[in-house]
CSV table of C-alpha atoms in Angstrom, one decimal:
chain,number,residue,atom,x,y,z
G,1,MET,CA,1.3,9.9,-16.6
G,2,ALA,CA,1.5,13.4,-15.1
G,3,ASP,CA,-2.0,14.4,-16.4
G,4,SER,CA,-3.7,11.1,-15.3
G,5,ASN,CA,-5.8,10.7,-12.2
G,6,PHE,CA,-4.7,7.2,-11.8
G,7,ILE,CA,-1.8,7.3,-9.4
G,8,ASP,CA,-0.5,3.8,-8.4
G,9,TYR,CA,2.9,4.8,-6.8
G,10,VAL,CA,3.5,7.6,-4.3
G,11,LYS,CA,6.0,8.5,-1.6
G,12,ILE,CA,4.9,10.1,1.7
G,13,LEU,CA,6.4,11.0,5.0
G,14,CYS,CA,4.7,9.7,8.1
G,15,ARG,CA,5.3,10.4,11.7
G,16,SER,CA,3.5,9.0,14.7
G,17,GLY,CA,2.9,11.0,17.9
G,18,LYS,CA,5.3,11.1,20.8
G,19,GLY,CA,4.2,10.1,24.2
G,20,GLY,CA,3.4,12.6,26.8
G,21,ALA,CA,5.8,13.0,29.8
G,22,GLY,CA,4.8,11.6,33.2
G,23,SER,CA,4.1,14.2,36.0
G,24,ARG,CA,6.4,14.8,38.9
G,25,HIS,CA,3.7,16.4,41.1
G,26,PHE,CA,3.3,16.1,44.9
G,27,HIS,CA,0.0,16.3,46.6
G,28,ARG,CA,-0.6,19.6,48.3
G,29,ALA,CA,-3.6,20.2,50.6
G,30,LYS,CA,-4.4,21.9,53.8
G,31,TYR,CA,-3.8,19.7,56.9
G,32,VAL,CA,-2.0,17.1,54.7
G,33,PRO,CA,1.7,17.8,55.5
G,34,LYS,CA,3.0,14.8,53.5
G,35,GLY,CA,0.6,14.1,50.7
G,36,GLY,CA,3.1,12.1,48.7
G,37,PRO,CA,3.6,11.8,45.0
G,38,ASP,CA,0.6,11.9,42.8
G,39,GLY,CA,1.9,12.7,39.3
G,40,GLY,CA,-0.2,11.2,36.6
G,41,ASP,CA,0.9,9.2,33.5
G,42,GLY,CA,1.3,10.9,30.1
G,43,GLY,CA,-0.9,10.0,27.2
G,44,ARG,CA,0.3,7.9,24.3
G,45,GLY,CA,1.1,9.4,20.9
G,46,GLY,CA,-1.2,8.9,18.0
G,47,HIS,CA,-0.9,6.0,15.6
G,48,ILE,CA,-0.6,6.0,11.8
G,49,ILE,CA,-3.2,3.5,10.5
G,50,LEU,CA,-3.9,2.3,7.0
G,51,ARG,CA,-7.5,1.4,6.2
G,52,GLY,CA,-8.6,-0.4,3.0
G,53,ASN,CA,-11.4,1.3,1.0
G,54,ARG,CA,-13.0,-0.5,-1.8
G,55,ASN,CA,-14.5,2.8,-3.1
G,56,MET,CA,-11.0,4.1,-3.8
G,57,TRP,CA,-9.2,3.2,-7.2
G,58,THR,CA,-6.2,5.5,-7.0
G,59,LEU,CA,-3.6,6.9,-4.7
G,60,LEU,CA,-4.3,10.4,-6.0
G,61,PRO,CA,-5.3,11.9,-2.6
G,62,LEU,CA,-2.0,11.1,-1.2
G,63,LYS,CA,-0.2,12.7,-4.1
G,64,TYR,CA,-1.1,16.1,-2.6
G,65,ARG,CA,-0.8,15.1,1.1
G,66,ARG,CA,2.9,14.2,1.4
G,67,HIS,CA,3.1,14.8,5.2
G,68,ILE,CA,1.0,12.8,7.6
G,69,PHE,CA,1.7,13.5,11.3
G,70,ALA,CA,-0.2,12.0,14.2
G,71,GLY,CA,-1.0,14.0,17.4
G,72,ASN,CA,1.3,14.0,20.4
G,73,GLY,CA,0.2,12.8,23.8
G,74,GLU,CA,-0.3,15.3,26.5
G,75,SER,CA,1.6,15.2,29.8
G,76,GLY,CA,0.2,13.8,33.0
G,77,GLY,CA,-1.2,16.1,35.7
G,78,ALA,CA,-1.8,16.3,39.5
G,79,GLY,CA,-3.9,13.9,41.3
G,80,ARG,CA,-2.8,11.0,39.1
G,81,SER,CA,-4.5,12.6,36.1
G,82,PHE,CA,-3.7,10.9,32.8
G,83,GLY,CA,-2.7,13.0,29.9
G,84,LYS,CA,-4.8,12.9,26.8
G,85,ASP,CA,-3.8,10.5,24.1
G,86,GLY,CA,-2.7,11.8,20.8
G,87,GLU,CA,-5.0,11.8,17.8
G,88,ASP,CA,-4.7,8.8,15.6
G,89,ILE,CA,-4.4,9.4,11.9
G,90,THR,CA,-6.3,6.9,9.6
G,91,ILE,CA,-5.2,6.9,5.9
G,92,ASP,CA,-7.7,5.4,3.4
G,93,VAL,CA,-6.1,3.4,0.6
G,94,PRO,CA,-7.4,1.3,-2.2
G,95,CYS,CA,-7.6,-2.4,-1.6
G,96,GLY,CA,-4.4,-3.9,-3.0
G,97,THR,CA,-2.0,-1.3,-1.7
G,98,VAL,CA,1.5,-2.5,-0.7
G,99,VAL,CA,3.8,-0.5,1.6
G,100,TYR,CA,7.6,-0.3,1.3
G,101,ASP,CA,10.3,1.5,3.2
G,102,ALA,CA,11.3,4.3,0.9
G,103,GLU,CA,14.9,4.3,2.1
G,104,THR,CA,15.8,0.6,2.0
G,105,GLY,CA,13.1,-0.7,-0.3
G,106,ASP,CA,12.0,-3.4,2.2
G,107,TYR,CA,8.5,-4.7,2.1
G,108,LEU,CA,6.5,-3.6,5.2
G,109,THR,CA,2.9,-4.5,4.9
G,110,GLU,CA,-0.1,-4.6,2.6
G,111,VAL,CA,-3.8,-3.8,2.7
G,112,THR,CA,-6.1,-6.2,0.7
G,113,ASP,CA,-9.6,-6.1,2.2
G,114,ASP,CA,-12.2,-3.5,2.5
G,115,GLY,CA,-12.2,-2.1,6.1
G,116,GLN,CA,-8.9,-3.8,6.9
G,117,LEU,CA,-6.9,-1.8,9.4
G,118,VAL,CA,-3.0,-2.0,9.5
G,119,LYS,CA,-1.1,-0.1,12.1
G,120,LEU,CA,1.8,1.4,10.1
G,121,LEU,CA,3.5,3.4,12.9
G,122,ARG,CA,2.9,3.0,16.6
G,123,GLY,CA,2.6,6.0,18.7
G,124,GLY,CA,5.0,6.5,21.6
G,125,ARG,CA,3.9,5.3,25.0
G,126,GLY,CA,3.3,7.9,27.6
G,127,GLY,CA,5.6,8.2,30.6
G,128,LEU,CA,4.7,7.0,34.0
G,129,GLY,CA,4.1,9.5,36.7
G,130,ASN,CA,6.2,9.6,39.9
G,131,TRP,CA,3.5,7.9,42.0
G,132,HIS,CA,4.6,4.6,40.3
G,133,PHE,CA,8.0,4.8,41.8
G,134,LYS,CA,7.3,5.4,45.5
G,135,SER,CA,8.4,2.8,47.8
G,136,SER,CA,9.1,2.3,51.5
G,137,THR,CA,12.7,3.4,50.9
G,138,ASN,CA,11.9,6.1,48.4
G,139,ARG,CA,8.8,8.0,49.5
G,140,THR,CA,9.4,11.2,47.5
G,141,PRO,CA,10.5,10.2,44.0
G,142,ARG,CA,11.4,13.4,42.1
G,143,TYR,CA,11.5,11.8,38.7
G,144,ALA,CA,9.1,10.5,36.2
G,145,GLN,CA,9.3,8.8,32.8
G,146,PRO,CA,9.5,11.0,29.7
G,147,GLY,CA,7.3,9.9,26.9
G,148,GLU,CA,8.6,7.6,24.1
G,149,PRO,CA,9.7,9.5,21.0
G,150,ALA,CA,7.7,9.6,17.8
G,151,ILE,CA,8.6,7.3,14.9
G,152,GLU,CA,9.2,9.0,11.5
G,153,LYS,CA,9.5,7.1,8.3
G,154,SER,CA,9.2,7.8,4.7
G,155,VAL,CA,7.2,5.1,2.9
G,156,VAL,CA,6.3,4.1,-0.7
G,157,LEU,CA,2.7,3.1,-1.4
G,158,GLU,CA,2.3,0.9,-4.5
G,159,LEU,CA,-1.2,0.0,-5.7
G,160,LYS,CA,-1.7,-3.4,-7.3
G,161,LEU,CA,-5.1,-3.8,-8.9
G,162,LEU,CA,-7.3,-6.7,-7.6
G,163,GLY,CA,-8.9,-8.7,-10.4
G,164,ASP,CA,-9.8,-12.1,-11.5
G,165,VAL,CA,-8.4,-12.0,-15.0
G,166,GLY,CA,-5.4,-10.0,-16.2
G,167,LEU,CA,-4.9,-9.2,-19.9
G,168,VAL,CA,-1.2,-9.6,-21.2
G,169,GLY,CA,-0.2,-8.7,-24.7
G,170,PHE,CA,1.9,-6.6,-27.0
G,171,PRO,CA,0.6,-3.1,-28.0
G,172,ASN,CA,-2.3,-3.2,-30.4
G,173,ALA,CA,-3.1,-6.9,-29.5
G,174,GLY,CA,-6.8,-6.0,-29.0
G,175,LYS,CA,-6.9,-6.1,-25.2
G,176,SER,CA,-8.8,-2.7,-24.8
G,177,THR,CA,-11.2,-3.8,-27.6
G,178,LEU,CA,-12.0,-7.0,-25.8
G,179,LEU,CA,-12.5,-5.2,-22.4
G,180,SER,CA,-15.0,-2.8,-24.0
G,181,ALA,CA,-16.8,-5.7,-25.7
G,182,VAL,CA,-17.4,-7.8,-22.6
G,183,SER,CA,-17.8,-5.1,-20.0
G,184,ALA,CA,-19.0,-1.6,-19.5
G,185,ALA,CA,-15.5,-0.2,-19.4
G,186,ARG,CA,-14.7,2.3,-22.1
G,187,PRO,CA,-10.9,2.4,-22.5
G,188,LYS,CA,-9.4,4.5,-25.2
G,189,ILE,CA,-9.0,2.6,-28.5
G,190,ALA,CA,-6.9,3.6,-31.5
G,191,ASP,CA,-4.7,2.2,-34.2
G,192,TYR,CA,-1.3,3.1,-32.7
G,193,PRO,CA,0.8,1.5,-30.0
G,194,PHE,CA,0.4,2.3,-26.3
G,195,THR,CA,-3.0,3.7,-26.7
G,196,THR,CA,-3.7,2.4,-23.2
G,197,MET,CA,-1.5,4.5,-20.8
G,198,GLU,CA,-3.0,3.4,-17.5
G,199,PRO,CA,-4.6,0.2,-16.2
G,200,GLN,CA,-8.3,-0.3,-16.9
G,201,VAL,CA,-10.8,-2.5,-15.0
G,202,GLY,CA,-14.2,-3.9,-16.1
G,203,ILE,CA,-16.9,-6.2,-14.7
G,204,VAL,CA,-17.6,-9.0,-17.1
G,205,SER,CA,-21.2,-10.4,-16.8
G,206,TYR,CA,-21.6,-14.3,-16.9
G,207,ARG,CA,-24.4,-16.7,-16.7
G,208,ASP,CA,-26.9,-16.9,-13.9
G,209,ASN,CA,-26.1,-13.2,-12.7
G,210,ARG,CA,-22.5,-14.1,-12.0
G,211,SER,CA,-19.5,-11.9,-13.0
G,212,PHE,CA,-15.8,-11.6,-12.7
G,213,VAL,CA,-13.3,-8.6,-12.8
G,214,MET,CA,-11.0,-8.2,-15.8
G,215,ALA,CA,-8.0,-5.9,-15.7
G,216,ASP,CA,-6.1,-4.5,-18.7
G,217,ILE,CA,-2.6,-3.0,-18.5
G,218,PRO,CA,-0.6,-1.1,-21.2
G,219,GLY,CA,1.0,-3.3,-23.8
G,220,ILE,CA,4.3,-5.1,-23.0
G,221,ILE,CA,7.3,-5.1,-25.2
G,222,GLU,CA,10.3,-7.4,-25.3
G,223,GLY,CA,12.6,-6.2,-22.5
G,224,ALA,CA,9.8,-4.7,-20.3
G,225,SER,CA,11.2,-6.5,-17.2
G,226,GLU,CA,14.4,-4.6,-17.7
G,227,GLY,CA,12.6,-1.2,-17.9
G,228,LYS,CA,11.8,-0.9,-21.6
G,229,GLY,CA,8.4,0.6,-22.6
G,230,LEU,CA,5.6,1.2,-20.2
G,231,GLY,CA,5.1,-2.5,-19.2
G,232,LEU,CA,7.5,-2.5,-16.2
G,233,ARG,CA,5.6,0.2,-14.3
G,234,PHE,CA,2.3,-1.7,-14.7
G,235,LEU,CA,3.3,-5.3,-14.5
G,236,ARG,CA,2.8,-5.1,-10.8
G,237,HIS,CA,-0.9,-5.0,-11.3
G,238,ILE,CA,-1.2,-8.6,-12.7
G,239,GLU,CA,0.5,-10.1,-9.7
G,240,ARG,CA,-2.8,-10.3,-7.9
G,241,ASN,CA,-4.9,-11.6,-10.8
G,242,ALA,CA,-6.0,-15.2,-10.5
G,243,VAL,CA,-5.9,-16.0,-14.3
G,244,LEU,CA,-3.6,-14.5,-17.0
G,245,LEU,CA,-5.2,-14.1,-20.4
G,246,PHE,CA,-2.5,-13.8,-23.1
G,247,MET,CA,-3.6,-12.1,-26.3
G,248,VAL,CA,-1.8,-12.4,-29.6
G,249,PRO,CA,-3.3,-11.1,-32.8
G,250,ALA,CA,-3.9,-13.5,-35.6
G,251,ASP,CA,-1.8,-11.4,-38.1
G,252,ALA,CA,1.3,-11.9,-35.9
G,253,ASP,CA,4.3,-13.4,-37.7
G,254,ASP,CA,4.8,-16.1,-35.1
G,255,ILE,CA,2.0,-16.4,-32.5
G,256,ALA,CA,3.9,-19.1,-30.4
G,257,ALA,CA,7.1,-16.9,-30.4
G,258,GLN,CA,5.2,-13.9,-29.2
G,259,TYR,CA,3.6,-15.9,-26.4
G,260,GLU,CA,6.9,-17.2,-25.2
G,261,ILE,CA,8.3,-13.6,-25.2
G,262,LEU,CA,5.4,-12.4,-23.1
G,263,LEU,CA,5.8,-15.3,-20.7
G,264,ARG,CA,9.5,-14.8,-20.4
G,265,GLU,CA,9.0,-11.1,-19.4
G,266,LEU,CA,6.5,-12.2,-16.6
G,267,ARG,CA,9.0,-14.8,-15.4
G,268,GLN,CA,11.8,-12.3,-15.2
G,269,PHE,CA,9.6,-9.7,-13.4
G,270,ASN,CA,8.3,-12.2,-10.8
G,271,PRO,CA,8.9,-15.9,-11.1
G,272,GLN,CA,5.8,-16.7,-9.2
G,273,LEU,CA,3.7,-15.5,-12.1
G,274,ASP,CA,4.6,-18.7,-13.9
G,275,ASP,CA,2.4,-20.6,-11.4
G,276,LYS,CA,-0.8,-18.8,-12.4
G,277,HIS,CA,-3.5,-20.2,-14.7
G,278,ARG,CA,-2.9,-19.1,-18.3
G,279,ILE,CA,-5.2,-19.0,-21.4
G,280,LEU,CA,-4.1,-17.9,-24.9
G,281,ALA,CA,-6.6,-15.9,-27.0
G,282,ILE,CA,-5.9,-15.4,-30.6
G,283,SER,CA,-7.5,-12.0,-31.3
G,284,LYS,CA,-8.7,-10.5,-34.7
G,285,SER,CA,-9.6,-14.1,-35.8
G,286,ASP,CA,-12.5,-12.9,-38.0
G,287,MET,CA,-9.9,-12.6,-40.8
G,288,LEU,CA,-9.1,-16.3,-40.7
G,289,ASP,CA,-10.8,-19.1,-42.5
G,290,ASP,CA,-11.1,-22.6,-41.2
G,291,GLU,CA,-8.0,-23.8,-42.9
G,292,LEU,CA,-5.8,-21.1,-41.5
G,293,ARG,CA,-7.2,-21.5,-38.1
G,294,GLU,CA,-6.3,-25.2,-38.0
G,295,ALA,CA,-2.8,-24.5,-39.3
G,296,ILE,CA,-2.2,-21.9,-36.6
G,297,ALA,CA,-3.6,-24.2,-33.9
G,298,ALA,CA,-1.1,-26.8,-34.8
G,299,THR,CA,1.7,-24.4,-34.0
G,300,LEU,CA,0.5,-23.2,-30.6
G,301,PRO,CA,2.0,-24.5,-27.3
G,302,ALA,CA,0.2,-27.6,-26.0
G,303,ASP,CA,0.6,-26.7,-22.3
G,304,VAL,CA,-1.8,-23.7,-22.5
G,305,PRO,CA,-5.5,-23.8,-23.6
G,306,HIS,CA,-6.3,-21.5,-26.6
G,307,VAL,CA,-9.3,-19.9,-28.2
G,308,PHE,CA,-9.8,-18.0,-31.4
G,309,ILE,CA,-11.8,-14.7,-30.8
G,310,SER,CA,-13.0,-11.6,-32.5
G,311,SER,CA,-14.1,-8.7,-30.3
G,312,VAL,CA,-15.7,-6.9,-33.2
G,313,THR,CA,-17.9,-9.9,-34.5
G,314,GLY,CA,-18.3,-11.7,-31.1
G,315,GLN,CA,-16.7,-14.9,-32.4
G,316,GLY,CA,-15.5,-17.1,-29.6
G,317,ILE,CA,-16.4,-14.6,-26.8
G,318,THR,CA,-18.8,-17.0,-25.1
G,319,GLU,CA,-16.3,-19.8,-25.3
G,320,LEU,CA,-13.6,-17.5,-23.9
G,321,LYS,CA,-15.9,-16.6,-20.9
G,322,ASP,CA,-16.5,-20.3,-20.2
G,323,MET,CA,-12.8,-21.0,-20.1
G,324,LEU,CA,-12.1,-18.0,-17.9
G,325,TRP,CA,-14.8,-19.0,-15.4
G,326,ARG,CA,-13.6,-22.6,-15.2
G,327,ALA,CA,-10.1,-21.3,-14.4
G,328,ILE,CA,-11.3,-18.8,-11.9
G,329,THR,CA,-13.4,-21.3,-10.0
G,330,ASP,CA,-10.8,-24.1,-10.3
G,331,GLU,CA,-10.1,-25.9,-6.9
G,332,SER,CA,-6.5,-24.8,-7.0
G,333,ASN,CA,-7.5,-21.2,-7.9
G,334,ARG,CA,-10.2,-20.5,-5.2
G,335,LEU,CA,-8.7,-17.2,-4.1
G,336,ALA,CA,-9.0,-14.2,-6.4
G,337,THR,CA,-5.7,-13.0,-5.0
G,338,PRO,CA,-3.2,-15.9,-4.7
G,339,ASP,CA,-0.5,-15.6,-2.2
G,340,ILE,CA,2.4,-13.7,-3.7
G,341,VAL,CA,5.7,-13.4,-1.8
G,342,GLN,CA,6.2,-9.7,-2.0
G,343,ARG,CA,9.5,-8.6,-3.4
G,344,GLY,CA,11.4,-5.5,-2.2
G,345,LEU,CA,11.8,-2.4,-4.3
G,346,ASP,CA,14.9,-2.4,-6.4
G,347,ASP,CA,16.2,0.1,-9.0
G,348,LYS,CA,14.2,-1.5,-11.8
G,349,HIS,CA,10.9,-1.4,-9.9
G,350,ARG,CA,11.1,2.1,-8.6
G,351,VAL,CA,9.5,5.2,-10.1
G,352,ARG,CA,12.3,7.7,-10.2
G,353,GLU,CA,10.3,10.9,-10.0
G,354,GLU,CA,8.7,9.7,-6.7
G,355,ASP,CA,12.0,8.5,-5.2
G,356,ASP,CA,13.7,11.8,-5.9
G,357,PHE,CA,10.9,13.8,-4.2
G,358,ILE,CA,12.3,15.9,-1.3
G,359,PHE,CA,10.1,16.6,1.6
G,360,GLN,CA,10.0,20.2,2.7
G,361,TYR,CA,8.3,20.6,6.1
G,362,GLU,CA,7.2,24.0,7.2
G,363,PRO,CA,6.5,24.3,10.9
G,364,THR,CA,2.9,24.8,11.9
G,365,GLU,CA,1.7,27.6,14.3
G,366,GLU,CA,1.5,25.0,17.0
G,367,ASP,CA,5.2,24.0,16.6
G,368,GLU,CA,6.3,27.7,16.6
G,369,GLU,CA,4.2,28.4,19.7
G,370,GLU,CA,5.7,25.4,21.5
G,371,ALA,CA,9.3,26.5,20.6
G,372,GLU,CA,8.5,30.1,21.7
G,373,ASP,CA,7.3,28.8,25.1
G,374,LEU,CA,10.4,26.7,25.6
G,375,ARG,CA,12.6,29.8,24.9
G,376,HIS,CA,10.9,31.8,27.6
G,377,ILE,CA,11.1,29.3,30.4
G,378,ASP,CA,13.1,30.7,33.4
G,379,PRO,CA,14.9,27.8,35.3
G,380,ALA,CA,14.7,30.0,38.4
G,381,SER,CA,10.9,29.8,38.3
G,382,TRP,CA,10.9,26.1,38.7
G,383,GLY,CA,9.6,24.9,42.0
G,384,GLU,CA,11.3,22.6,44.4
G,385,ASP,CA,9.2,19.7,43.3
G,386,ASP,CA,10.2,20.3,39.6
G,387,GLU,CA,13.9,19.8,40.1
G,388,ASP,CA,15.4,16.9,38.2
G,389,ASP,CA,17.9,14.6,39.9
G,390,GLY,CA,18.8,13.2,36.5
G,391,ASP,CA,17.3,11.7,33.4
G,392,PHE,CA,15.1,8.8,33.8
G,393,PHE,CA,14.6,6.6,30.7
G,394,TRP,CA,12.2,3.9,29.9
G,395,ASP,CA,12.7,0.7,31.9
G,396,GLU,CA,11.1,-2.4,30.4
G,397,ASP,CA,10.9,-4.0,33.8
G,398,VAL,CA,8.5,-1.3,34.9
G,399,GLU,CA,4.9,-2.5,34.3
G,400,GLU,CA,2.8,0.0,32.4
G,401,GLU,CA,-0.8,0.4,32.9
G,402,GLU,CA,-2.9,0.6,29.7
G,403,ASN,CA,-4.6,3.9,29.2
């Protein structure tokens, strides 16, 4: 997968901006002996925002943008001047992106619609200036609120393809051939297992200018839910499909047994997948005569509709499209992305090379200049009005004005 442009799992470090400190300034003007406090409020820190983008199909841009830091809020000034808010950072992600806490594996949020905005990390609030704290008994407050600190969190972004139909089958079951026959997608097709190394999506044309989305994932083998083969890494992509199309080749030793193995792997990966509409397609049926077809049909499970197809000759393709369209438009299947209770990330569902990634942050020129300025501050140069009588922290009872 290192050479592929399709990236569906990435770990990044995000940090919102810290709030600017409130000012402790006192008004100074000629003929105004007691101007009073007029320190302004600090600006809020920048947010980290996720935005759904239907034109994106991979998390590749984030693979090379590991550190995402929002801007800090500026401090307040004299004359009740508000500090400037920190710059918000908006991250474009493909629709179907799920976010997890990289440390605990807990589910945080998801982005499913184009243009949807999700605030991932909130910027720190700016501190209140000293003019907020003046009263009849305290006319010269020499303190102000500091800005709230930034929030830093490493997160895992996991992409789950949005599609109407998901193809499920063992390697060399004919999934890629079917996708290429019914859509304009051109997946790699060869006569060896695991030819498909990454998910493929195609738009299937139907009657009256209607269409639906079909998604193909790499072949599943027995034990995929426990980490065997490639299926575990890509099983997440069928969680958002409305209909699951199981494909078993006609030359299989036991078609019903292979179907049960596939169904069992899906149940072990996510029990909710058992509630999805299912259709069984017997591929490569051009090698069967009517007698064999009837004999095989008698052994198939009765709880799932089946159809015999051949992607090469076109046999049964129209009937398959009709069955898929009825399942997609069924009253109980109106949404193309049924509600799925998102699980957290556990050891079986993590990508080890991403989880072991170590963030190495190199300070920017702005950070170095700020540190240099702090080292050269001479406390003796502070004015009387800048003296601090003690730390003043956020008090939730103080009502904050929205910037």
